Structures are given as C-alpha cells and as structure tokens.
Amino acid sequence: MTQNITHHIPASILAAYAAGHLNEAFSLVVACHVSLCDHCRAEMLAQEAIGGAVLEDQPEIKIAPDALEAVLARIDAAPVEPRAEQRRVADPGGVFPEPLRPYAGVSPDDMSWKRIGAGVRQKILPCKGPETVRLLHIPAGAAVPHHSHHGIELTLVLQGAFSDEVARFGPGDVEVGDADLLHQPVAEDGMDCICLAATEGSLKFKSMIPRLFQPFIRI
Amino acid sequence: MQAEPKHDWAECLNAISQNRDRAAFARLFRHFAPRVKSYLMKNGGSAPMAEEAMQEAMTTVWQKAHMFDSAKASAATWIFTIARNKQLDAFRKQNRPEPEDLPWNMSDSPDPAAEVAVQQEQDQLRRAIETLPAAQRTMIERAFYGELSHSEIATADALPLGTVKSRIRLALDRLRHEMTAR
C-alpha cells in the first residue's frame, strides 16, 4: 500500500463504482486507486453495504417454480473447481497495481508506448464505451502540453509525481479534472512520472500544434 | 413467510462452504433468489433475462461461498456484489476491473465479535434507509438501478456509514500490520 495518499476518488464516483454503474475506463482507475488506498477501500465497502440493504429491501417477486432445482442441477453439472487461493500479486512492489495488469501487462518496460510530443509517451488501453483510458509516461522535469477536458478526467499517479496549477500529486494520488480545469502537469525532477488517466471526452489543447496532430494520435 | 433469525444467512453460507449443505442453501435461496431477481429486473433485465441471471448468480453464491467472510461484510452485501457483477456481465457486457483482493482474515479462524458488529451495522443501515424521506430513499435506490450518472449521485450523508468505515479501517490497519510483519 502506498502511504501518504492525500488526493482521493470523489465519493460519488466510488458510489457509482460500488453500485456497478460506472464506465469501464473510470472503473479501472478506481480499482487501481482502491488497491493502493485503504481510505477509499473503506468508503467503497461502506457503499457496498448500502447495496446489501437495497437488496434486502427488494420485494419477494415470483421466480420460476423449479428455480431451486434448476440451480442445484447447475451446481451438480459444474465441475468442482479447486478453491481459488487468494489472488497473489506476482510483483507486489511493481509500478502497475494488479487491476491494471490484464490491460497493460506487468511492467511499463514491456509496453509499446507512442510518442505524443515533448518527450511524453502514452499507451491507450482497450476498454468498452466512449471514454478513454491511457497510461502516460512523462520524463522527469517535462511538462504535458497545456490542456483542458471536455468532461471529467481522473488521473492516478503510479510512479514519480507531478505538479500543476492545482497541487502536487504523488504516488497513489488522484487528480480530478473537469471542463473548467486548464492545466499543465509538470513531472517532478528525479524520476519519470507514470500516470493512469481516464477521460470522458477528448482533451482540448491550448496551442495549435498538438491540436493539428490530435486526429492522428488520438489524445 | 416466517421471518428467519437474522444471523442465519452468514451461518448458511458457512455451512455451504464447509459441508456443501443443501438444506442451508435452500433456506438462503428462498430468501434471496426473489430479491436478486427483483434487483436484476430493476437493472434493466426482462423477466426471463432476470430469471436466468438470478439462477446464474445463485449458482455463483454456492460456488464462491468459501470466499464469503462474515467479519468483512454481511451475507446480503456479499450476495449484492455477486448480483451486481452479474448485471454488468449479463446485461451490459461490461468488464469490471476489481481492486486487488486482500487476505482479509489472516488467522483463518472466524471472528464472532466482528460478525455480530457487521450484522448490527447492516440492520442499522436498513433502518436508517427506511426512515429517510421518500425522495432521498428513492435517490439511493436509483443509484443502484443505474438511473443516475455519477455526477447525479449525492453521497448519502444521512446514513450511519461512519461506524462501517471506521470498523473497516481498523481491520485494514491490523491487516496491513500483519502483512508487513510476515
């Protein structure tokens, strides 16, 4: 677990995730942050307890008369699988939290990054829905071009740190940007910064050059 | 229907896990299967789709009973998470990234005090939801039926979540301590 996390997932987004109604891109950022942050894990589990209460309060509607027999038959037909041991993280000290690994592999060193200018590299990850989720690699001391967003952006720091007009964000911290935030994240000296960022809409760049390239690099 | 004793559901899940106890499963099924189906219908499933998804979810309850931990969550909460994942998978065809799992109970022995605390919290939470003004209660339910976007979800300040969160934080602190001590 990462200590000293000071910037968390907003409670309403955690609630949507616990309810099972958050898009996949944002869910990936939430799952990674919760893996690192016990504060947000407690919030998520409390929200799930509300789900338990909502389930208990459901009316007892009609089910198929033979439903129990049908389920017992499914249970008998299914092979008895050996009980799964606790999922173990192969590389617990790695940069990528466990939920990220099915999307991006085990390590940033094994990935095919794409350059997007100013030394910054990105990798767009596959996910369902109109949202986009990407990994960003910002060299120590470098800046991501000035930009704002069409919708909400969640940026989780996985390695290093960056600062922008709002605050400093270290490992495990999440910055929540919205359409009003025009910012220029600058990676701290000393270590390259790796972030996981999910956006509702595309990014809007202030200067002309990245905008010209935008259709080609799908930022 | 007769009201069953409140602590029965956690015991049922433990009996399923340890003894493959079909009578315990039947009791649990009679209580939860109609509720799971109702929840699934409110999440956009037609009656036949919800029936099928309910049967799949209840099969998962049997198969994963050994992963239920009565010191972490109530049986209703645990079954809710299975039904929730089923609606995502069956109705929305959406993958759900899950947080890294924790070895919640490292001692492998049940913690009866924690189990009682969990059940008391769950009962308090239900009562608190029941006594909310109708409009607030509806907003909470609609969030769970996917009728609100995350920007429309208001956090339920009126609910007694503080005790739930502090219990979980204490358990997590203890767990992290044990994990680093190993």
mmCIF file of C-alpha atoms in Angstrom:
data_model
loop_
_atom_site.group_PDB
_atom_site.id
_atom_site.type_symbol
_atom_site.label_atom_id
_atom_site.label_comp_id
_atom_site.label_asym_id
_atom_site.label_seq_id
_atom_site.Cartn_x
_atom_site.Cartn_y
_atom_site.Cartn_z
ATOM 1 C CA MET A 1 0.000 0.000 0.000
ATOM 2 C CA THR A 2 1.113 3.492 -0.694
ATOM 3 C CA GLN A 3 1.274 5.725 2.341
ATOM 4 C CA ASN A 4 0.601 9.449 2.307
ATOM 5 C CA ILE A 5 -2.164 9.494 -0.279
ATOM 6 C CA THR A 6 -3.889 12.847 0.075
ATOM 7 C CA HIS A 7 -5.953 13.140 -3.123
ATOM 8 C CA HIS A 8 -8.778 10.614 -3.302
ATOM 9 C CA ILE A 9 -11.532 9.386 -5.614
ATOM 10 C CA PRO A 10 -14.671 11.551 -5.146
ATOM 11 C CA ALA A 11 -17.308 9.762 -3.043
ATOM 12 C CA SER A 12 -19.939 9.962 -5.801
ATOM 13 C CA ILE A 13 -17.644 8.123 -8.246
ATOM 14 C CA LEU A 14 -16.854 5.478 -5.614
ATOM 15 C CA ALA A 15 -20.597 5.108 -5.019
ATOM 16 C CA ALA A 16 -21.267 4.641 -8.746
ATOM 17 C CA TYR A 17 -18.474 2.043 -8.889
ATOM 18 C CA ALA A 18 -19.842 0.160 -5.856
ATOM 19 C CA ALA A 19 -23.324 0.233 -7.399
ATOM 20 C CA GLY A 20 -21.976 -1.315 -10.620
ATOM 21 C CA HIS A 21 -22.813 1.698 -12.740
ATOM 22 C CA LEU A 22 -19.503 3.303 -13.628
ATOM 23 C CA ASN A 23 -17.944 3.032 -17.088
ATOM 24 C CA GLU A 24 -15.014 0.664 -17.576
ATOM 25 C CA ALA A 25 -12.362 3.380 -18.065
ATOM 26 C CA PHE A 26 -13.173 5.141 -14.792
ATOM 27 C CA SER A 27 -13.668 1.779 -13.047
ATOM 28 C CA LEU A 28 -10.101 0.824 -13.935
ATOM 29 C CA VAL A 29 -8.744 3.988 -12.291
ATOM 30 C CA VAL A 30 -10.968 3.436 -9.234
ATOM 31 C CA ALA A 31 -9.918 -0.233 -8.891
ATOM 32 C CA CYS A 32 -6.237 0.735 -9.102
ATOM 33 C CA HIS A 33 -6.604 3.554 -6.565
ATOM 34 C CA VAL A 34 -8.605 1.371 -4.134
ATOM 35 C CA SER A 35 -5.839 -1.256 -4.385
ATOM 36 C CA LEU A 36 -3.463 1.403 -3.029
ATOM 37 C CA CYS A 37 -5.727 3.373 -0.698
ATOM 38 C CA ASP A 38 -7.409 1.935 2.400
ATOM 39 C CA HIS A 39 -9.372 5.151 2.939
ATOM 40 C CA CYS A 40 -11.195 4.683 -0.369
ATOM 41 C CA ARG A 41 -11.461 0.911 0.120
ATOM 42 C CA ALA A 42 -13.390 1.554 3.347
ATOM 43 C CA GLU A 43 -15.624 4.058 1.543
ATOM 44 C CA MET A 44 -16.262 1.548 -1.262
ATOM 45 C CA LEU A 45 -17.100 -1.289 1.154
ATOM 46 C CA ALA A 46 -19.478 1.028 3.048
ATOM 47 C CA GLN A 47 -21.204 1.853 -0.244
ATOM 48 C CA GLU A 48 -21.500 -1.875 -0.950
ATOM 49 C CA ALA A 49 -23.191 -2.279 2.440
ATOM 50 C CA ILE A 50 -25.858 0.150 1.189
ATOM 51 C CA GLY A 51 -26.199 -2.193 -1.787
ATOM 52 C CA GLY A 52 -26.780 -5.052 0.658
ATOM 53 C CA ALA A 53 -29.554 -3.061 2.320
ATOM 54 C CA VAL A 54 -31.112 -2.214 -1.054
ATOM 55 C CA LEU A 55 -31.078 -5.926 -1.947
ATOM 56 C CA GLU A 56 -32.674 -6.914 1.380
ATOM 57 C CA ASP A 57 -35.443 -4.385 0.798
ATOM 58 C CA GLN A 58 -36.387 -5.799 -2.608
ATOM 59 C CA PRO A 59 -39.880 -7.273 -2.849
ATOM 60 C CA GLU A 60 -40.154 -11.068 -2.980
ATOM 61 C CA ILE A 61 -41.211 -11.331 -6.605
ATOM 62 C CA LYS A 62 -42.216 -14.515 -8.362
ATOM 63 C CA ILE A 63 -39.444 -16.783 -9.558
ATOM 64 C CA ALA A 64 -39.679 -19.922 -11.688
ATOM 65 C CA PRO A 65 -41.375 -22.674 -9.630
ATOM 66 C CA ASP A 66 -38.470 -25.045 -10.323
ATOM 67 C CA ALA A 67 -35.731 -22.395 -9.872
ATOM 68 C CA LEU A 68 -34.086 -24.062 -6.873
ATOM 69 C CA GLU A 69 -33.994 -27.466 -8.600
ATOM 70 C CA ALA A 70 -32.596 -25.810 -11.730
ATOM 71 C CA VAL A 71 -29.823 -24.132 -9.740
ATOM 72 C CA LEU A 72 -28.967 -27.341 -7.872
ATOM 73 C CA ALA A 73 -28.761 -29.088 -11.253
ATOM 74 C CA ARG A 74 -26.359 -26.382 -12.496
ATOM 75 C CA ILE A 75 -24.263 -26.853 -9.376
ATOM 76 C CA ASP A 76 -24.138 -30.627 -9.919
ATOM 77 C CA ALA A 77 -23.304 -30.217 -13.607
ATOM 78 C CA ALA A 78 -20.439 -27.790 -12.977
ATOM 79 C CA PRO A 79 -17.046 -29.349 -12.415
ATOM 80 C CA VAL A 80 -15.915 -28.873 -8.830
ATOM 81 C CA GLU A 81 -13.056 -26.466 -9.216
ATOM 82 C CA PRO A 82 -10.236 -26.410 -6.740
ATOM 83 C CA ARG A 83 -10.813 -23.500 -4.433
ATOM 84 C CA ALA A 84 -9.040 -20.481 -5.767
ATOM 85 C CA GLU A 85 -6.327 -19.357 -3.444
ATOM 86 C CA GLN A 86 -6.087 -15.672 -2.705
ATOM 87 C CA ARG A 87 -5.049 -13.859 -5.841
ATOM 88 C CA ARG A 88 -1.400 -13.140 -5.344
ATOM 89 C CA VAL A 89 0.365 -10.253 -6.944
ATOM 90 C CA ALA A 90 3.373 -11.610 -8.824
ATOM 91 C CA ASP A 91 5.362 -8.452 -8.291
ATOM 92 C CA PRO A 92 3.878 -6.660 -5.281
ATOM 93 C CA GLY A 93 6.330 -3.796 -5.481
ATOM 94 C CA GLY A 94 5.700 -3.172 -9.188
ATOM 95 C CA VAL A 95 4.543 0.073 -10.746
ATOM 96 C CA PHE A 96 1.279 -1.399 -12.050
ATOM 97 C CA PRO A 97 -1.393 -2.258 -9.463
ATOM 98 C CA GLU A 98 -2.981 -5.663 -10.026
ATOM 99 C CA PRO A 99 -6.207 -4.472 -11.748
ATOM 100 C CA LEU A 100 -4.095 -2.782 -14.437
ATOM 101 C CA ARG A 101 -2.179 -5.919 -15.394
ATOM 102 C CA PRO A 102 -4.837 -7.540 -17.635
ATOM 103 C CA TYR A 103 -4.860 -4.265 -19.596
ATOM 104 C CA ALA A 104 -1.217 -3.313 -19.697
ATOM 105 C CA GLY A 105 0.906 -6.284 -18.668
ATOM 106 C CA VAL A 106 3.147 -6.423 -15.663
ATOM 107 C CA SER A 107 5.609 -3.629 -16.245
ATOM 108 C CA PRO A 108 5.857 -0.305 -18.107
ATOM 109 C CA ASP A 109 9.152 -1.530 -19.584
ATOM 110 C CA ASP A 110 7.357 -4.171 -21.663
ATOM 111 C CA MET A 111 4.878 -1.788 -23.276
ATOM 112 C CA SER A 112 4.697 -0.309 -26.738
ATOM 113 C CA TRP A 113 4.494 3.405 -25.964
ATOM 114 C CA LYS A 114 3.607 6.042 -28.558
ATOM 115 C CA ARG A 115 5.322 9.416 -28.535
ATOM 116 C CA ILE A 116 2.949 12.368 -28.317
ATOM 117 C CA GLY A 117 5.459 15.203 -28.183
ATOM 118 C CA ALA A 118 7.746 16.929 -25.662
ATOM 119 C CA GLY A 119 9.162 13.531 -24.686
ATOM 120 C CA VAL A 120 5.768 12.465 -23.325
ATOM 121 C CA ARG A 121 4.639 8.963 -24.306
ATOM 122 C CA GLN A 122 1.250 7.311 -23.979
ATOM 123 C CA LYS A 123 -0.454 3.983 -24.372
ATOM 124 C CA ILE A 124 -4.203 3.874 -24.915
ATOM 125 C CA LEU A 125 -5.688 0.819 -23.218
ATOM 126 C CA PRO A 126 -8.587 -1.190 -24.665
ATOM 127 C CA CYS A 127 -11.878 -0.638 -22.903
ATOM 128 C CA LYS A 128 -15.576 -0.535 -23.646
ATOM 129 C CA GLY A 129 -17.512 2.698 -24.024
ATOM 130 C CA PRO A 130 -16.867 6.191 -25.373
ATOM 131 C CA GLU A 131 -14.442 7.012 -22.562
ATOM 132 C CA THR A 132 -10.692 6.697 -22.993
ATOM 133 C CA VAL A 133 -8.147 5.324 -20.557
ATOM 134 C CA ARG A 134 -4.421 5.707 -21.161
ATOM 135 C CA LEU A 135 -1.073 5.357 -19.488
ATOM 136 C CA LEU A 136 1.128 8.440 -19.647
ATOM 137 C CA HIS A 137 4.896 8.450 -19.290
ATOM 138 C CA ILE A 138 6.279 11.916 -18.572
ATOM 139 C CA PRO A 139 10.072 12.262 -18.329
ATOM 140 C CA ALA A 140 11.322 13.782 -15.078
ATOM 141 C CA GLY A 141 11.079 17.542 -15.323
ATOM 142 C CA ALA A 142 8.988 17.504 -18.520
ATOM 143 C CA ALA A 143 5.563 19.052 -18.997
ATOM 144 C CA VAL A 144 2.401 17.758 -20.649
ATOM 145 C CA PRO A 145 1.136 20.453 -23.055
ATOM 146 C CA HIS A 146 -1.411 22.859 -21.580
ATOM 147 C CA HIS A 147 -4.847 21.323 -21.933
ATOM 148 C CA SER A 148 -8.366 21.157 -20.614
ATOM 149 C CA HIS A 149 -11.060 18.497 -20.940
ATOM 150 C CA HIS A 150 -14.481 18.133 -22.441
ATOM 151 C CA GLY A 151 -15.668 16.112 -19.461
ATOM 152 C CA ILE A 152 -14.205 14.687 -16.280
ATOM 153 C CA GLU A 153 -10.664 13.366 -16.209
ATOM 154 C CA LEU A 154 -9.300 11.116 -13.438
ATOM 155 C CA THR A 155 -5.502 10.942 -13.288
ATOM 156 C CA LEU A 156 -3.850 8.443 -10.930
ATOM 157 C CA VAL A 157 -0.105 8.717 -10.265
ATOM 158 C CA LEU A 158 1.597 5.306 -10.354
ATOM 159 C CA GLN A 159 5.225 6.416 -10.195
ATOM 160 C CA GLY A 160 7.004 9.704 -9.570
ATOM 161 C CA ALA A 161 4.958 12.857 -9.065
ATOM 162 C CA PHE A 162 3.626 15.839 -10.949
ATOM 163 C CA SER A 163 2.500 19.309 -10.042
ATOM 164 C CA ASP A 164 0.104 21.590 -11.826
ATOM 165 C CA GLU A 165 -1.906 24.738 -11.144
ATOM 166 C CA VAL A 166 -3.920 22.819 -8.506
ATOM 167 C CA ALA A 167 -1.478 20.865 -6.321
ATOM 168 C CA ARG A 168 1.291 18.291 -6.163
ATOM 169 C CA PHE A 169 0.262 14.694 -6.844
ATOM 170 C CA GLY A 170 2.437 11.788 -5.662
ATOM 171 C CA PRO A 171 2.107 8.011 -5.954
ATOM 172 C CA GLY A 172 -1.485 6.856 -5.375
ATOM 173 C CA ASP A 173 -2.920 10.381 -5.595
ATOM 174 C CA VAL A 174 -5.794 11.112 -7.977
ATOM 175 C CA GLU A 175 -6.415 14.434 -9.670
ATOM 176 C CA VAL A 176 -9.993 15.097 -10.737
ATOM 177 C CA GLY A 177 -10.126 17.500 -13.658
ATOM 178 C CA ASP A 178 -13.317 18.834 -15.164
ATOM 179 C CA ALA A 179 -14.181 21.033 -18.121
ATOM 180 C CA ASP A 180 -13.166 24.145 -16.152
ATOM 181 C CA LEU A 181 -9.639 22.959 -15.415
ATOM 182 C CA LEU A 182 -6.968 24.192 -17.830
ATOM 183 C CA HIS A 183 -3.743 22.715 -16.564
ATOM 184 C CA GLN A 184 -0.172 21.882 -17.420
ATOM 185 C CA PRO A 185 1.102 18.933 -15.360
ATOM 186 C CA VAL A 186 4.883 19.034 -14.864
ATOM 187 C CA ALA A 187 6.705 15.899 -13.730
ATOM 188 C CA GLU A 188 8.998 16.298 -10.745
ATOM 189 C CA ASP A 189 12.733 16.066 -11.206
ATOM 190 C CA GLY A 190 14.457 12.871 -10.220
ATOM 191 C CA MET A 191 12.063 10.227 -11.523
ATOM 192 C CA ASP A 192 9.929 9.807 -14.621
ATOM 193 C CA CYS A 193 6.236 10.107 -13.841
ATOM 194 C CA ILE A 194 3.822 7.365 -14.901
ATOM 195 C CA CYS A 195 0.081 8.059 -14.660
ATOM 196 C CA LEU A 196 -3.146 6.270 -15.498
ATOM 197 C CA ALA A 197 -5.700 8.740 -16.857
ATOM 198 C CA ALA A 198 -9.349 8.210 -17.807
ATOM 199 C CA THR A 199 -11.294 10.877 -19.688
ATOM 200 C CA GLU A 200 -14.932 11.260 -20.595
ATOM 201 C CA GLY A 201 -14.193 13.371 -23.648
ATOM 202 C CA SER A 202 -11.098 14.147 -25.680
ATOM 203 C CA LEU A 203 -8.507 16.630 -24.463
ATOM 204 C CA LYS A 204 -8.504 20.243 -25.668
ATOM 205 C CA PHE A 205 -5.079 21.723 -26.268
ATOM 206 C CA LYS A 206 -4.438 25.404 -25.893
ATOM 207 C CA SER A 207 -1.753 25.669 -28.547
ATOM 208 C CA MET A 208 -2.180 24.944 -32.243
ATOM 209 C CA ILE A 209 0.487 22.294 -32.798
ATOM 210 C CA PRO A 210 -0.898 19.454 -30.647
ATOM 211 C CA ARG A 211 -4.362 20.271 -31.982
ATOM 212 C CA LEU A 212 -3.137 19.671 -35.537
ATOM 213 C CA PHE A 213 -1.826 16.283 -34.529
ATOM 214 C CA GLN A 214 -4.808 15.371 -32.417
ATOM 215 C CA PRO A 215 -6.717 13.469 -35.149
ATOM 216 C CA PHE A 216 -3.685 11.264 -35.755
ATOM 217 C CA ILE A 217 -2.540 10.484 -32.233
ATOM 218 C CA ARG A 218 -5.955 10.223 -30.576
ATOM 219 C CA ILE A 219 -5.172 12.067 -27.429
ATOM 220 C CA MET B 1 -43.251 -16.150 5.063
ATOM 221 C CA GLN B 2 -41.759 -16.694 8.507
ATOM 222 C CA ALA B 3 -39.065 -14.266 9.484
ATOM 223 C CA GLU B 4 -35.828 -16.198 9.832
ATOM 224 C CA PRO B 5 -33.263 -15.430 12.514
ATOM 225 C CA LYS B 6 -31.055 -12.592 11.353
ATOM 226 C CA HIS B 7 -27.697 -14.233 11.759
ATOM 227 C CA ASP B 8 -28.777 -17.261 9.814
ATOM 228 C CA TRP B 9 -27.512 -16.076 6.438
ATOM 229 C CA ALA B 10 -23.850 -15.952 7.379
ATOM 230 C CA GLU B 11 -24.240 -19.365 9.020
ATOM 231 C CA CYS B 12 -25.906 -20.712 5.886
ATOM 232 C CA LEU B 13 -23.011 -19.555 3.734
ATOM 233 C CA ASN B 14 -20.514 -21.125 6.124
ATOM 234 C CA ALA B 15 -22.472 -24.411 6.094
ATOM 235 C CA ILE B 16 -22.489 -24.356 2.277
ATOM 236 C CA SER B 17 -18.776 -23.685 2.202
ATOM 237 C CA GLN B 18 -17.779 -26.246 4.799
ATOM 238 C CA ASN B 19 -20.348 -29.053 4.371
ATOM 239 C CA ARG B 20 -21.914 -28.435 0.949
ATOM 240 C CA ASP B 21 -25.133 -28.167 2.954
ATOM 241 C CA ARG B 22 -28.060 -28.194 0.518
ATOM 242 C CA ALA B 23 -30.698 -27.507 3.179
ATOM 243 C CA ALA B 24 -28.827 -24.348 4.181
ATOM 244 C CA PHE B 25 -28.598 -23.358 0.515
ATOM 245 C CA ALA B 26 -32.347 -23.923 0.073
ATOM 246 C CA ARG B 27 -33.108 -21.577 3.011
ATOM 247 C CA LEU B 28 -30.765 -18.923 1.648
ATOM 248 C CA PHE B 29 -32.212 -19.373 -1.841
ATOM 249 C CA ARG B 30 -35.830 -18.941 -0.724
ATOM 250 C CA HIS B 31 -34.918 -15.642 0.889
ATOM 251 C CA PHE B 32 -32.517 -14.148 -1.631
ATOM 252 C CA ALA B 33 -33.466 -15.562 -5.062
ATOM 253 C CA PRO B 34 -36.663 -13.457 -5.423
ATOM 254 C CA ARG B 35 -34.822 -10.348 -4.193
ATOM 255 C CA VAL B 36 -31.909 -10.891 -6.565
ATOM 256 C CA LYS B 37 -34.351 -11.317 -9.448
ATOM 257 C CA SER B 38 -36.167 -8.114 -8.468
ATOM 258 C CA TYR B 39 -32.858 -6.229 -8.283
ATOM 259 C CA LEU B 40 -31.864 -7.577 -11.706
ATOM 260 C CA MET B 41 -35.172 -6.540 -13.269
ATOM 261 C CA LYS B 42 -34.711 -3.020 -11.920
ATOM 262 C CA ASN B 43 -31.310 -3.041 -13.580
ATOM 263 C CA GLY B 44 -32.872 -3.420 -16.985
ATOM 264 C CA GLY B 45 -33.419 -7.155 -17.297
ATOM 265 C CA SER B 46 -36.666 -8.513 -18.734
ATOM 266 C CA ALA B 47 -38.338 -11.155 -16.531
ATOM 267 C CA PRO B 48 -36.800 -14.104 -18.467
ATOM 268 C CA MET B 49 -33.347 -12.444 -18.579
ATOM 269 C CA ALA B 50 -33.521 -11.648 -14.874
ATOM 270 C CA GLU B 51 -34.629 -15.220 -14.049
ATOM 271 C CA GLU B 52 -31.669 -16.647 -15.987
ATOM 272 C CA ALA B 53 -29.191 -14.153 -14.478
ATOM 273 C CA MET B 54 -30.611 -14.823 -10.985
ATOM 274 C CA GLN B 55 -30.066 -18.570 -11.412
ATOM 275 C CA GLU B 56 -26.500 -17.936 -12.582
ATOM 276 C CA ALA B 57 -25.875 -15.571 -9.660
ATOM 277 C CA MET B 58 -27.240 -18.061 -7.107
ATOM 278 C CA THR B 59 -25.054 -20.786 -8.651
ATOM 279 C CA THR B 60 -22.081 -18.452 -8.101
ATOM 280 C CA VAL B 61 -23.192 -17.960 -4.474
ATOM 281 C CA TRP B 62 -22.826 -21.713 -3.951
ATOM 282 C CA GLN B 63 -19.526 -21.955 -5.827
ATOM 283 C CA LYS B 64 -17.905 -18.984 -4.114
ATOM 284 C CA ALA B 65 -19.339 -19.453 -0.607
ATOM 285 C CA HIS B 66 -15.835 -20.170 0.712
ATOM 286 C CA MET B 67 -14.823 -16.617 -0.233
ATOM 287 C CA PHE B 68 -17.518 -15.087 1.979
ATOM 288 C CA ASP B 69 -16.051 -13.576 5.129
ATOM 289 C CA SER B 70 -18.591 -12.754 7.809
ATOM 290 C CA ALA B 71 -16.165 -10.353 9.523
ATOM 291 C CA LYS B 72 -15.936 -8.232 6.368
ATOM 292 C CA ALA B 73 -19.475 -7.915 5.050
ATOM 293 C CA SER B 74 -22.976 -9.198 5.710
ATOM 294 C CA ALA B 75 -24.370 -12.047 3.625
ATOM 295 C CA ALA B 76 -26.768 -9.597 1.924
ATOM 296 C CA THR B 77 -23.883 -7.294 0.976
ATOM 297 C CA TRP B 78 -21.806 -10.177 -0.355
ATOM 298 C CA ILE B 79 -24.722 -11.534 -2.409
ATOM 299 C CA PHE B 80 -25.389 -7.994 -3.650
ATOM 300 C CA THR B 81 -21.842 -7.820 -5.083
ATOM 301 C CA ILE B 82 -22.407 -11.105 -6.945
ATOM 302 C CA ALA B 83 -25.737 -9.866 -8.371
ATOM 303 C CA ARG B 84 -24.130 -6.526 -9.289
ATOM 304 C CA ASN B 85 -21.315 -8.230 -11.192
ATOM 305 C CA LYS B 86 -23.870 -10.445 -12.910
ATOM 306 C CA GLN B 87 -25.897 -7.483 -14.192
ATOM 307 C CA LEU B 88 -22.728 -5.863 -15.567
ATOM 308 C CA ASP B 89 -21.678 -9.068 -17.257
ATOM 309 C CA ALA B 90 -25.070 -10.294 -18.496
ATOM 310 C CA PHE B 91 -26.922 -7.070 -19.325
ATOM 311 C CA ARG B 92 -24.167 -4.581 -20.092
ATOM 312 C CA LYS B 93 -21.427 -6.925 -21.348
ATOM 313 C CA GLN B 94 -19.040 -4.739 -19.414
ATOM 314 C CA ASN B 95 -15.817 -5.872 -17.855
ATOM 315 C CA ARG B 96 -15.416 -4.859 -14.223
ATOM 316 C CA PRO B 97 -11.883 -4.147 -13.023
ATOM 317 C CA GLU B 98 -11.733 -5.285 -9.388
ATOM 318 C CA PRO B 99 -9.376 -3.945 -6.717
ATOM 319 C CA GLU B 100 -6.579 -6.195 -5.596
ATOM 320 C CA ASP B 101 -8.034 -8.697 -3.161
ATOM 321 C CA LEU B 102 -6.717 -8.715 0.379
ATOM 322 C CA PRO B 103 -6.142 -11.768 2.591
ATOM 323 C CA TRP B 104 -8.814 -10.315 4.836
ATOM 324 C CA ASN B 105 -8.680 -12.847 7.623
ATOM 325 C CA MET B 106 -5.078 -13.946 8.005
ATOM 326 C CA SER B 107 -5.708 -16.037 11.097
ATOM 327 C CA ASP B 108 -8.171 -18.325 9.256
ATOM 328 C CA SER B 109 -10.368 -18.511 12.351
ATOM 329 C CA PRO B 110 -13.794 -16.878 12.427
ATOM 330 C CA ASP B 111 -14.196 -13.687 14.384
ATOM 331 C CA PRO B 112 -17.633 -13.883 16.065
ATOM 332 C CA ALA B 113 -17.459 -10.364 17.533
ATOM 333 C CA ALA B 114 -16.759 -8.865 14.119
ATOM 334 C CA GLU B 115 -19.587 -10.913 12.616
ATOM 335 C CA VAL B 116 -22.056 -9.531 15.161
ATOM 336 C CA ALA B 117 -20.795 -5.991 14.554
ATOM 337 C CA VAL B 118 -21.242 -6.423 10.793
ATOM 338 C CA GLN B 119 -24.800 -7.654 11.219
ATOM 339 C CA GLN B 120 -25.673 -4.842 13.633
ATOM 340 C CA GLU B 121 -24.323 -2.272 11.197
ATOM 341 C CA GLN B 122 -26.332 -3.801 8.383
ATOM 342 C CA ASP B 123 -29.526 -3.679 10.466
ATOM 343 C CA GLN B 124 -28.854 -0.063 11.457
ATOM 344 C CA LEU B 125 -28.243 0.848 7.859
ATOM 345 C CA ARG B 126 -31.520 -0.725 6.745
ATOM 346 C CA ARG B 127 -33.456 1.067 9.463
ATOM 347 C CA ALA B 128 -31.776 4.350 8.547
ATOM 348 C CA ILE B 129 -32.708 3.915 4.892
ATOM 349 C CA GLU B 130 -36.299 3.050 5.849
ATOM 350 C CA THR B 131 -36.640 6.217 7.913
ATOM 351 C CA LEU B 132 -35.238 8.522 5.216
ATOM 352 C CA PRO B 133 -37.669 10.858 3.495
ATOM 353 C CA ALA B 134 -39.088 9.066 0.454
ATOM 354 C CA ALA B 135 -37.288 11.320 -2.027
ATOM 355 C CA GLN B 136 -33.867 10.596 -0.503
ATOM 356 C CA ARG B 137 -34.546 6.883 -0.278
ATOM 357 C CA THR B 138 -35.548 6.861 -3.948
ATOM 358 C CA MET B 139 -32.318 8.623 -4.903
ATOM 359 C CA ILE B 140 -30.261 5.954 -3.126
ATOM 360 C CA GLU B 141 -32.160 3.150 -4.851
ATOM 361 C CA ARG B 142 -31.951 4.801 -8.268
ATOM 362 C CA ALA B 143 -28.141 4.922 -7.993
ATOM 363 C CA PHE B 144 -28.185 1.140 -7.588
ATOM 364 C CA TYR B 145 -30.521 0.679 -10.553
ATOM 365 C CA GLY B 146 -28.268 2.664 -12.880
ATOM 366 C CA GLU B 147 -30.738 5.504 -13.252
ATOM 367 C CA LEU B 148 -28.267 8.189 -12.174
ATOM 368 C CA SER B 149 -24.951 9.250 -13.657
ATOM 369 C CA HIS B 150 -22.080 9.572 -11.211
ATOM 370 C CA SER B 151 -22.408 13.349 -11.295
ATOM 371 C CA GLU B 152 -26.040 12.998 -10.162
ATOM 372 C CA ILE B 153 -25.250 10.698 -7.254
ATOM 373 C CA ALA B 154 -25.382 12.541 -3.967
ATOM 374 C CA THR B 155 -23.487 10.898 -1.145
ATOM 375 C CA ALA B 156 -25.915 9.764 1.495
ATOM 376 C CA ASP B 157 -24.805 11.891 4.429
ATOM 377 C CA ALA B 158 -27.886 10.895 6.391
ATOM 378 C CA LEU B 159 -26.776 7.263 6.618
ATOM 379 C CA PRO B 160 -24.683 5.908 9.511
ATOM 380 C CA LEU B 161 -21.693 4.931 7.383
ATOM 381 C CA GLY B 162 -19.137 6.309 9.843
ATOM 382 C CA THR B 163 -19.203 3.196 12.038
ATOM 383 C CA VAL B 164 -18.922 0.920 9.000
ATOM 384 C CA LYS B 165 -15.949 2.861 7.679
ATOM 385 C CA SER B 166 -14.101 3.042 10.984
ATOM 386 C CA ARG B 167 -14.549 -0.697 11.601
ATOM 387 C CA ILE B 168 -13.168 -1.436 8.137
ATOM 388 C CA ARG B 169 -10.271 0.991 8.628
ATOM 389 C CA LEU B 170 -9.326 -0.686 11.912
ATOM 390 C CA ALA B 171 -9.449 -4.129 10.292
ATOM 391 C CA LEU B 172 -7.370 -2.884 7.339
ATOM 392 C CA ASP B 173 -4.790 -1.276 9.621
ATOM 393 C CA ARG B 174 -4.452 -4.540 11.536
ATOM 394 C CA LEU B 175 -4.205 -6.484 8.286
ATOM 395 C CA ARG B 176 -1.521 -4.190 6.841
ATOM 396 C CA HIS B 177 0.408 -4.535 10.073
ATOM 397 C CA GLU B 178 0.224 -8.355 9.893
ATOM 398 C CA MET B 179 1.169 -8.341 6.213
ATOM 399 C CA THR B 180 4.314 -6.293 6.780
ATOM 400 C CA ALA B 181 5.216 -8.347 9.860
ATOM 401 C CA ARG B 182 5.410 -11.512 7.728
#
